Amino acid sequence: MTDSLDVAALTAWLDRAAAVLEREKARLTELDAAIGDSDHGVNMARGFSAVAAKLAGAPPADPAALFKTVGMTLISTVGGAAGPLYGTLFLQAAGQATGKPALDAPALAECLKAGLAGIVQRGKAEPGDKTMVDALGPAVAALDAAAGASLPQALAAAAAAAEAGMMATIPLVARKGRASYLGERSVGHQDPGATSSFLLLKALADTAAG
Amino acid sequence: MTDSLDVAALTAWLDRAAAVLEREKARLTELDAAIGDSDHGVNMARGFSAVAAKLAGAPPADPAALFKTVGMTLISTVGGAAGPLYGTLFLQAAGQATGKPALDAPALAECLKAGLAGIVQRGKAEPGDKTMVDALGPAVAALDAAAGASLPQALAAAAAAAEAGMMATIPLVARKGRASYLGERSVGHQDPGATSSFLLLKALADTAAG
Amino acid sequence: MKKLINAPEAVVAEALAGMAAAHPGLIRVETDPAFVVRADAPVRGKVGLVSGGGSGHEPMHGGFVGRGMLDAACPGAVFTSPTPDQMLAAAKAVDGGAGVLFIVKNYTGDVMNFEMAAELAAAEGLTVDSVVIDDDVAVKDSLYTAGRRGVATTVLAEKICGGAAEAGLPLAAVADLCRRVNANGRSMGMALTACTVPHAGKPSFTLADDEMEIGIGIHGEPGRRRVPLEPADRVAEMLMEPVIEDLPFRTGDEVLLFVNGMGGTPLIELYVLYRKAHEIAERHGLKVVRNLVGSYITSLEMAGASITLLRLDADMIRYWDAPVLTPALRWGA
Amino acid sequence: MKKLINAPEAVVAEALAGMAAAHPGLIRVETDPAFVVRADAPVRGKVGLVSGGGSGHEPMHGGFVGRGMLDAACPGAVFTSPTPDQMLAAAKAVDGGAGVLFIVKNYTGDVMNFEMAAELAAAEGLTVDSVVIDDDVAVKDSLYTAGRRGVATTVLAEKICGGAAEAGLPLAAVADLCRRVNANGRSMGMALTACTVPHAGKPSFTLADDEMEIGIGIHGEPGRRRVPLEPADRVAEMLMEPVIEDLPFRTGDEVLLFVNGMGGTPLIELYVLYRKAHEIAERHGLKVVRNLVGSYITSLEMAGASITLLRLDADMIRYWDAPVLTPALRWGA
Ligand SMILES: Nc1ncnc2c1ncn2[C@@H]1O[C@H](COP(=O)(O)OP(=O)(O)O)[C@@H](O)[C@H]1O
Ligand SMILES: Nc1ncnc2c1ncn2[C@@H]1O[C@H](COP(=O)(O)OP(=O)(O)O)[C@@H](O)[C@H]1O
Ligand SMILES: [Mg+2]
Ligand SMILES: [Mg+2]
Ligand SMILES: [Mg+2]
Ligand SMILES: [Mg+2]
């Protein structure tokens, strides 16, 4: 059990995320087939496997450098809507992480908050639009609320909130991204981006849990 | 029961043939799908319905004129291999019918013999090549052999021989027409053209039988 | 999944390699990052036209690179927007000193990636403008959603702006013309079958033998509604009426009528559809002075079609008629 | 059966009407008897090129009518040879005083109908020659059978002879060139799916998800053998090897490589196939100096492809490169 995540721990998180996304590729693709274009799983798996390879090839000096590498790699390998959005998340997080050798719960909360703000600025999605924002928003709120808790506890709470947010996308009518073209027909389907956001936060919580 | 077929009887035959081919269109098409290109049924039905319409519109003066009309109509409406072949049959038959107000069994035998010769000259098929020749050849032979019989008996024998010839195409390897492209894979399938030849002769026999 | 491919992850790169081998005189294919570029790029003094998008819509966009049309096209993975580094590299490769225009189909991913690329390009001192195409009347336009999709009008915009750029028009004029094309083009599509994204390995949706989807896009996504299969003439009405009403097109308008196949529909059927679409256009008093019939913006092997009407002005006609020499569209050159 | 059609018996006529509406400047469509003819026919002093065959192979042949290619094309019912009266009427319509060449694909029906037409034309005083194309190496050639089928080399013959006729070559020279193209062209095809003849209403054969047919023709007929589905690169080998061996093509030969789609296969897959076919050609020392990639001779909505190699001589190259202005092939004009 740790109180903060250094470059090694963050790298372990992203390696784990790459493995999880590879494993969940088919499921994410299936979710995207229902209300999108069947590529979210393969896009995310491709991007995070590139991230893992990049980090292994040239280990970054600090969390800020790591986040920057992750963001740039995602932007140049994921494509689609998810690439710029997740890329922006990590680039904004890098700004918050600047100068810090390791990130504790409040620092991680700042990073995620800035990342989410970047996503909203890029994508203009509001809560309830049936996007990744609906998983990330509750996660940020949960991290804030868990101010006194240990890092693993705080991250577990964030992942749980993301999961709840992800489930809550099911009854929504999509108003952003491809699913919006379906109008009412998007109801009853879980948003793929909210799902990948949950998987990333779950991988983070699992990493912190050791 | 008649001893010879005049224009009215021959027209009745061709009307009956048109009806039979319309009814058997799907079966002929299916036979052609197996070893050809799925059009023999619709080609024959189109051609003979045009023949029936033509004969109804302008009744010919004698059997020769009738056969010539039938031949020309088939050539310009059937297309594919069957059009020129059946067209040639009737044009050659017209030559043999010239000057005759009605056709008795020997005359019909001459007509069919000349028609078959025309088909062989156009199409170069030999007996056993798995074509309409394998139904028409035995029919000509049966008509010849039935020299002493009544017209209905002679035509019934010809139709029976055509049917046997048609069945005998099943085990053959096709050497002419589209089925030849299949080589050994054509074995086990009944030739569509032999089948339409049988149907035409059967309609003729049925017409003569009254 | 029955496809003439080797492996899902290799499709795009291998198809690009095939294009490079087939059209060495017209295009070059760069691989890292990936883009298709005119063999003679950059053309000094000419506005550079760059487009791009997910693969699976061939010949769009790579097949439209060449004299009189695009200077470069950035291919993404199948149905996945390409990335800003591709667009930036393409922009640099085609910049002949007169600026670069990005022609972007309105999908969240495409728009965001091209936006990022435009920011990066501006930071490197390039002059870049962007036009977003959003012509699909199947999608209700709204400020609160991603808006309309960009579909077949894109092909017309690329040809017309390509002609204008080749003629030496400055960036502002080419971009203005592109916006005019978008403002005057409307499309609607339908599907008889779904398509299979290679990676997904199974069809994006399934349609019964007696069903069709109306209001599909070009990404194998389901459409606005599923309805009983109808004869081609009825399908033509179902696509033409919303297209005509939307602009609206009016009696006397000179139009280009574009009947587009989705990849798995053969030309004989497209002509059957064109016949009725043309008749409907004339019934509404439209003058069909130009047309295009064929599979130019596709959705893998999907069977189906889309219909586009573009209200033409004199510039559009002039640049539509201008010579074009690309793998997929070629005339006068 | 899922098709964009109205009724099986109306498909051919309605598609022709669509073509007529779409290409008024290039072609006219006559209906009784039916043929597609150059808008400016007859061209005085020019050899008239006439081809034709069953419908369902679009754009062949009607899409190849126009300046620099065919003068007329006679469409039959789907997969059914047209009739002599069509061919005779077409020959008369295009006869500019320099004679008429019939380009005939080697199918019993086509050959016999064109033979009859040639007899009728001769009887009316026209000078007619005929060339039969039989390039399909999937069929064993033999004196005792109908011989080889005519497939994709037909497209190349029509373009090359069209160029030669446009250049003013006399009938004997155009016919000789056509025979040379046929003698130097070889093709082989394969299918991933069957197609459905509209009248038949169901597929001509069925293939399991893991099967393909090798050695198909263009009429939805089964091929020479059914084999397990293979990756595109292996398919390229399976088509290229018999084609190369047959002529045989030899190191140093200059060739045109034509990868053709059967109607339901999208361009992205054709380029994947082209990539490997080109590589195989080069491995054999062939110089691929011209090529064509696209769906030009199809089998309704069949998914699949064929590969054609044509050994070129200087005349063939010159007339291949010559301008062509038809609905489906267009360059330099
Ligand atoms: N404007 C947006 N803001 C936030 N998230 C979005 C937006 N548009 C799409 N998304 C997210 O992106 C996901 C789809 O990503 P992906 O399938 O990779 O891209 P694409 O839609 O371009 O194919 C959606 O499920 C949604 O969560
Ligand atoms: N050379 C030939 N001689 C005699 N009959 C032939 C020959 N070629 C084909 N046929 C007959 O024609 C029939 C096929 O006719 P059809 O399907 O109408 O024409 P196509 O083969 O042109 O599609 C075959 O079943 C066969 O009986
Ligand atoms: Mg997606
Ligand atoms: Mg047939
Ligand atoms: Mg996508
Ligand atoms: Mg046929």
Short mmCIF file of N, CA, C and O in Angstrom, two decimals, chain D residues 246-315:
data_model
loop_
_atom_site.label_atom_id
_atom_site.label_comp_id
_atom_site.label_asym_id
_atom_site.label_seq_id
_atom_site.Cartn_x
_atom_site.Cartn_y
_atom_site.Cartn_z
N ASP D 246 0.24 -20.13 -68.15
CA ASP D 246 -0.51 -20.54 -69.32
C ASP D 246 0.06 -19.98 -70.62
O ASP D 246 0.21 -20.72 -71.60
N LEU D 247 0.37 -18.69 -70.62
CA LEU D 247 0.76 -18.09 -71.91
C LEU D 247 2.00 -18.75 -72.48
O LEU D 247 1.96 -19.15 -73.66
N PRO D 248 3.12 -18.95 -71.84
CA PRO D 248 3.47 -18.41 -70.54
C PRO D 248 4.02 -17.00 -70.66
O PRO D 248 4.59 -16.63 -71.67
N PHE D 249 3.84 -16.23 -69.58
CA PHE D 249 4.50 -14.93 -69.50
C PHE D 249 5.95 -15.17 -69.07
O PHE D 249 6.21 -16.08 -68.28
N ARG D 250 6.87 -14.39 -69.60
CA ARG D 250 8.29 -14.62 -69.35
C ARG D 250 9.00 -13.37 -68.85
O ARG D 250 8.57 -12.25 -69.12
N THR D 251 10.10 -13.59 -68.19
CA THR D 251 10.94 -12.50 -67.70
C THR D 251 11.12 -11.44 -68.78
O THR D 251 11.45 -11.78 -69.93
N GLY D 252 10.91 -10.22 -68.42
CA GLY D 252 11.12 -9.13 -69.37
C GLY D 252 9.86 -8.70 -70.10
O GLY D 252 9.84 -7.63 -70.70
N ASP D 253 8.83 -9.53 -70.07
CA ASP D 253 7.58 -9.15 -70.73
C ASP D 253 7.03 -7.86 -70.12
O ASP D 253 6.99 -7.72 -68.90
N GLU D 254 6.58 -6.96 -70.98
CA GLU D 254 5.86 -5.79 -70.49
C GLU D 254 4.38 -6.16 -70.43
O GLU D 254 3.82 -6.64 -71.43
N VAL D 255 3.78 -5.94 -69.27
CA VAL D 255 2.40 -6.39 -69.11
C VAL D 255 1.51 -5.30 -68.56
O VAL D 255 1.96 -4.34 -67.94
N LEU D 256 0.21 -5.50 -68.81
CA LEU D 256 -0.83 -4.75 -68.13
C LEU D 256 -1.42 -5.71 -67.10
O LEU D 256 -1.78 -6.84 -67.43
N LEU D 257 -1.50 -5.26 -65.86
CA LEU D 257 -2.05 -6.08 -64.78
C LEU D 257 -3.41 -5.50 -64.40
O LEU D 257 -3.51 -4.34 -64.03
N PHE D 258 -4.42 -6.33 -64.51
CA PHE D 258 -5.80 -5.88 -64.30
C PHE D 258 -6.41 -6.69 -63.16
O PHE D 258 -6.60 -7.89 -63.29
N VAL D 259 -6.66 -6.01 -62.05
CA VAL D 259 -7.35 -6.66 -60.93
C VAL D 259 -8.79 -6.14 -60.95
O VAL D 259 -9.03 -4.94 -60.79
N ASN D 260 -9.69 -7.06 -61.16
CA ASN D 260 -11.09 -6.73 -61.39
C ASN D 260 -11.99 -7.25 -60.28
O ASN D 260 -11.86 -8.39 -59.86
N GLY D 261 -12.90 -6.41 -59.82
CA GLY D 261 -13.86 -6.85 -58.81
C GLY D 261 -15.12 -7.41 -59.45
O GLY D 261 -15.52 -6.99 -60.53
N MET D 262 -15.75 -8.36 -58.78
CA MET D 262 -16.91 -9.06 -59.37
C MET D 262 -18.23 -8.35 -59.09
O MET D 262 -19.28 -8.84 -59.49
N GLY D 263 -18.20 -7.22 -58.39
CA GLY D 263 -19.44 -6.46 -58.19
C GLY D 263 -19.72 -6.17 -56.73
O GLY D 263 -20.18 -5.09 -56.38
N GLY D 264 -19.45 -7.13 -55.87
CA GLY D 264 -19.74 -6.95 -54.44
C GLY D 264 -18.51 -6.76 -53.59
O GLY D 264 -18.60 -6.65 -52.37
N THR D 265 -17.35 -6.76 -54.22
CA THR D 265 -16.09 -6.60 -53.47
C THR D 265 -15.63 -5.15 -53.55
O THR D 265 -15.50 -4.60 -54.64
N PRO D 266 -15.40 -4.52 -52.39
CA PRO D 266 -15.03 -3.10 -52.41
C PRO D 266 -13.59 -2.88 -52.84
O PRO D 266 -12.75 -3.78 -52.77
N LEU D 267 -13.33 -1.65 -53.26
CA LEU D 267 -12.03 -1.27 -53.79
C LEU D 267 -10.89 -1.51 -52.82
O LEU D 267 -9.78 -1.89 -53.23
N ILE D 268 -11.12 -1.34 -51.54
CA ILE D 268 -10.03 -1.52 -50.57
C ILE D 268 -9.48 -2.94 -50.68
O ILE D 268 -8.26 -3.15 -50.63
N GLU D 269 -10.36 -3.91 -50.89
CA GLU D 269 -9.89 -5.29 -51.03
C GLU D 269 -9.18 -5.51 -52.36
O GLU D 269 -8.22 -6.27 -52.45
N LEU D 270 -9.66 -4.85 -53.40
CA LEU D 270 -9.01 -5.00 -54.69
C LEU D 270 -7.57 -4.47 -54.64
O LEU D 270 -6.67 -5.04 -55.26
N TYR D 271 -7.35 -3.41 -53.88
CA TYR D 271 -6.00 -2.89 -53.76
C TYR D 271 -5.12 -3.83 -52.93
O TYR D 271 -3.93 -3.98 -53.20
N VAL D 272 -5.69 -4.45 -51.93
CA VAL D 272 -4.93 -5.45 -51.16
C VAL D 272 -4.49 -6.57 -52.11
O VAL D 272 -3.33 -7.01 -52.09
N LEU D 273 -5.41 -6.99 -52.96
CA LEU D 273 -5.10 -8.05 -53.91
C LEU D 273 -4.08 -7.57 -54.95
O LEU D 273 -3.15 -8.29 -55.33
N TYR D 274 -4.28 -6.33 -55.42
CA TYR D 274 -3.36 -5.79 -56.43
C TYR D 274 -1.93 -5.77 -55.92
O TYR D 274 -0.98 -6.09 -56.65
N ARG D 275 -1.77 -5.36 -54.67
CA ARG D 275 -0.44 -5.27 -54.06
C ARG D 275 0.33 -6.58 -54.27
O ARG D 275 1.46 -6.60 -54.74
N LYS D 276 -0.33 -7.69 -53.94
CA LYS D 276 0.37 -8.97 -54.02
C LYS D 276 0.52 -9.42 -55.47
O LYS D 276 1.55 -9.96 -55.86
N ALA D 277 -0.51 -9.19 -56.27
CA ALA D 277 -0.43 -9.59 -57.68
C ALA D 277 0.74 -8.88 -58.37
O ALA D 277 1.50 -9.49 -59.14
N HIS D 278 0.89 -7.60 -58.06
CA HIS D 278 1.98 -6.82 -58.63
C HIS D 278 3.34 -7.40 -58.18
O HIS D 278 4.26 -7.55 -58.99
N GLU D 279 3.40 -7.73 -56.93
CA GLU D 279 4.63 -8.31 -56.37
C GLU D 279 4.96 -9.65 -57.06
O GLU D 279 6.12 -9.91 -57.41
N ILE D 280 3.94 -10.46 -57.26
CA ILE D 280 4.16 -11.76 -57.92
C ILE D 280 4.63 -11.54 -59.36
O ILE D 280 5.55 -12.20 -59.84
N ALA D 281 4.00 -10.60 -60.04
CA ALA D 281 4.40 -10.31 -61.41
C ALA D 281 5.87 -9.92 -61.44
O ALA D 281 6.65 -10.43 -62.27
N GLU D 282 6.26 -9.04 -60.53
CA GLU D 282 7.67 -8.60 -60.51
C GLU D 282 8.60 -9.74 -60.15
O GLU D 282 9.71 -9.84 -60.68
N ARG D 283 8.15 -10.60 -59.25
CA ARG D 283 8.97 -11.76 -58.87
C ARG D 283 9.25 -12.64 -60.09
O ARG D 283 10.28 -13.29 -60.18
N HIS D 284 8.31 -12.65 -61.03
CA HIS D 284 8.50 -13.43 -62.25
C HIS D 284 9.22 -12.64 -63.33
O HIS D 284 9.31 -13.08 -64.47
N GLY D 285 9.69 -11.47 -62.97
CA GLY D 285 10.44 -10.68 -63.94
C GLY D 285 9.59 -9.91 -64.92
O GLY D 285 10.09 -9.35 -65.89
N LEU D 286 8.28 -9.88 -64.69
CA LEU D 286 7.40 -9.13 -65.59
C LEU D 286 7.48 -7.65 -65.25
O LEU D 286 7.63 -7.28 -64.08
N LYS D 287 7.37 -6.82 -66.28
CA LYS D 287 7.35 -5.38 -66.04
C LYS D 287 5.91 -4.89 -66.15
O LYS D 287 5.34 -4.86 -67.24
N VAL D 288 5.37 -4.49 -65.02
CA VAL D 288 3.99 -4.00 -65.02
C VAL D 288 4.00 -2.54 -65.45
O VAL D 288 4.19 -1.65 -64.64
N VAL D 289 3.78 -2.31 -66.74
CA VAL D 289 3.88 -0.93 -67.23
C VAL D 289 2.52 -0.23 -67.33
O VAL D 289 2.46 0.98 -67.47
N ARG D 290 1.45 -0.99 -67.26
CA ARG D 290 0.11 -0.41 -67.20
C ARG D 290 -0.70 -1.27 -66.24
O ARG D 290 -0.38 -2.44 -66.02
N ASN D 291 -1.77 -0.69 -65.71
CA ASN D 291 -2.63 -1.50 -64.85
C ASN D 291 -4.03 -0.93 -64.80
O ASN D 291 -4.28 0.20 -65.26
N LEU D 292 -4.93 -1.70 -64.25
CA LEU D 292 -6.31 -1.27 -64.06
C LEU D 292 -6.81 -2.00 -62.82
O LEU D 292 -6.61 -3.20 -62.66
N VAL D 293 -7.41 -1.23 -61.92
CA VAL D 293 -7.94 -1.79 -60.67
C VAL D 293 -9.35 -1.28 -60.49
O VAL D 293 -9.56 -0.07 -60.41
N GLY D 294 -10.31 -2.16 -60.44
CA GLY D 294 -11.70 -1.73 -60.25
C GLY D 294 -12.66 -2.79 -60.72
O GLY D 294 -12.26 -3.84 -61.22
N SER D 295 -13.95 -2.50 -60.56
CA SER D 295 -14.98 -3.46 -60.95
C SER D 295 -15.49 -3.11 -62.34
O SER D 295 -16.37 -2.26 -62.49
N TYR D 296 -14.94 -3.73 -63.35
CA TYR D 296 -15.25 -3.39 -64.74
C TYR D 296 -16.00 -4.47 -65.49
O TYR D 296 -16.62 -4.22 -66.50
N ILE D 297 -15.86 -5.71 -65.04
CA ILE D 297 -16.61 -6.80 -65.65
C ILE D 297 -17.05 -7.68 -64.49
O ILE D 297 -16.25 -8.36 -63.87
N THR D 298 -18.33 -7.57 -64.20
CA THR D 298 -18.83 -8.06 -62.92
C THR D 298 -19.84 -9.19 -63.10
O THR D 298 -20.22 -9.54 -64.23
N SER D 299 -20.23 -9.72 -61.99
CA SER D 299 -21.19 -10.80 -61.97
C SER D 299 -22.25 -10.42 -60.94
O SER D 299 -22.25 -10.94 -59.83
N LEU D 300 -23.08 -9.45 -61.32
CA LEU D 300 -24.07 -8.90 -60.40
C LEU D 300 -23.40 -8.49 -59.09
O LEU D 300 -22.40 -7.79 -59.12
N GLU D 301 -23.91 -8.96 -57.95
CA GLU D 301 -23.36 -8.51 -56.67
C GLU D 301 -22.39 -9.53 -56.08
O GLU D 301 -22.11 -9.53 -54.88
N MET D 302 -21.87 -10.41 -56.92
CA MET D 302 -20.92 -11.41 -56.41
C MET D 302 -19.71 -10.75 -55.75
O MET D 302 -19.18 -9.76 -56.25
N ALA D 303 -19.28 -11.30 -54.62
CA ALA D 303 -18.02 -10.86 -54.01
C ALA D 303 -16.93 -11.76 -54.55
O ALA D 303 -17.05 -12.99 -54.54
N GLY D 304 -15.88 -11.15 -55.02
CA GLY D 304 -14.79 -11.92 -55.60
C GLY D 304 -14.00 -11.05 -56.54
O GLY D 304 -14.25 -9.84 -56.62
N ALA D 305 -13.06 -11.65 -57.23
CA ALA D 305 -12.18 -10.86 -58.09
C ALA D 305 -11.60 -11.74 -59.17
O ALA D 305 -11.61 -12.97 -59.07
N SER D 306 -11.10 -11.10 -60.20
CA SER D 306 -10.33 -11.82 -61.20
C SER D 306 -9.05 -11.05 -61.47
O SER D 306 -8.97 -9.85 -61.20
N ILE D 307 -8.06 -11.78 -61.95
CA ILE D 307 -6.80 -11.14 -62.31
C ILE D 307 -6.51 -11.47 -63.77
O ILE D 307 -6.63 -12.62 -64.19
N THR D 308 -6.14 -10.43 -64.51
CA THR D 308 -5.80 -10.58 -65.92
C THR D 308 -4.41 -10.02 -66.17
O THR D 308 -4.06 -8.97 -65.65
N LEU D 309 -3.64 -10.75 -66.93
CA LEU D 309 -2.36 -10.24 -67.42
C LEU D 309 -2.44 -10.16 -68.94
O LEU D 309 -2.90 -11.10 -69.59
N LEU D 310 -2.01 -9.04 -69.47
CA LEU D 310 -1.93 -8.88 -70.92
C LEU D 310 -0.49 -8.52 -71.29
O LEU D 310 0.04 -7.53 -70.79
N ARG D 311 0.12 -9.35 -72.13
CA ARG D 311 1.46 -9.01 -72.62
C ARG D 311 1.31 -7.93 -73.68
O ARG D 311 0.63 -8.13 -74.69
N LEU D 312 1.97 -6.83 -73.46
CA LEU D 312 1.77 -5.65 -74.31
C LEU D 312 2.80 -5.56 -75.41
O LEU D 312 3.96 -5.94 -75.23
N ASP D 313 2.37 -5.03 -76.54
CA ASP D 313 3.34 -4.59 -77.55
C ASP D 313 3.14 -3.08 -77.72
O ASP D 313 2.28 -2.48 -77.06
N ALA D 314 3.92 -2.48 -78.57
CA ALA D 314 3.89 -1.01 -78.68
C ALA D 314 2.52 -0.49 -79.11
O ALA D 314 2.03 0.52 -78.60
N ASP D 315 1.87 -1.20 -80.04
CA ASP D 315 0.54 -0.77 -80.48
C ASP D 315 -0.45 -0.81 -79.33
O ASP D 315 -1.25 0.11 -79.14
#
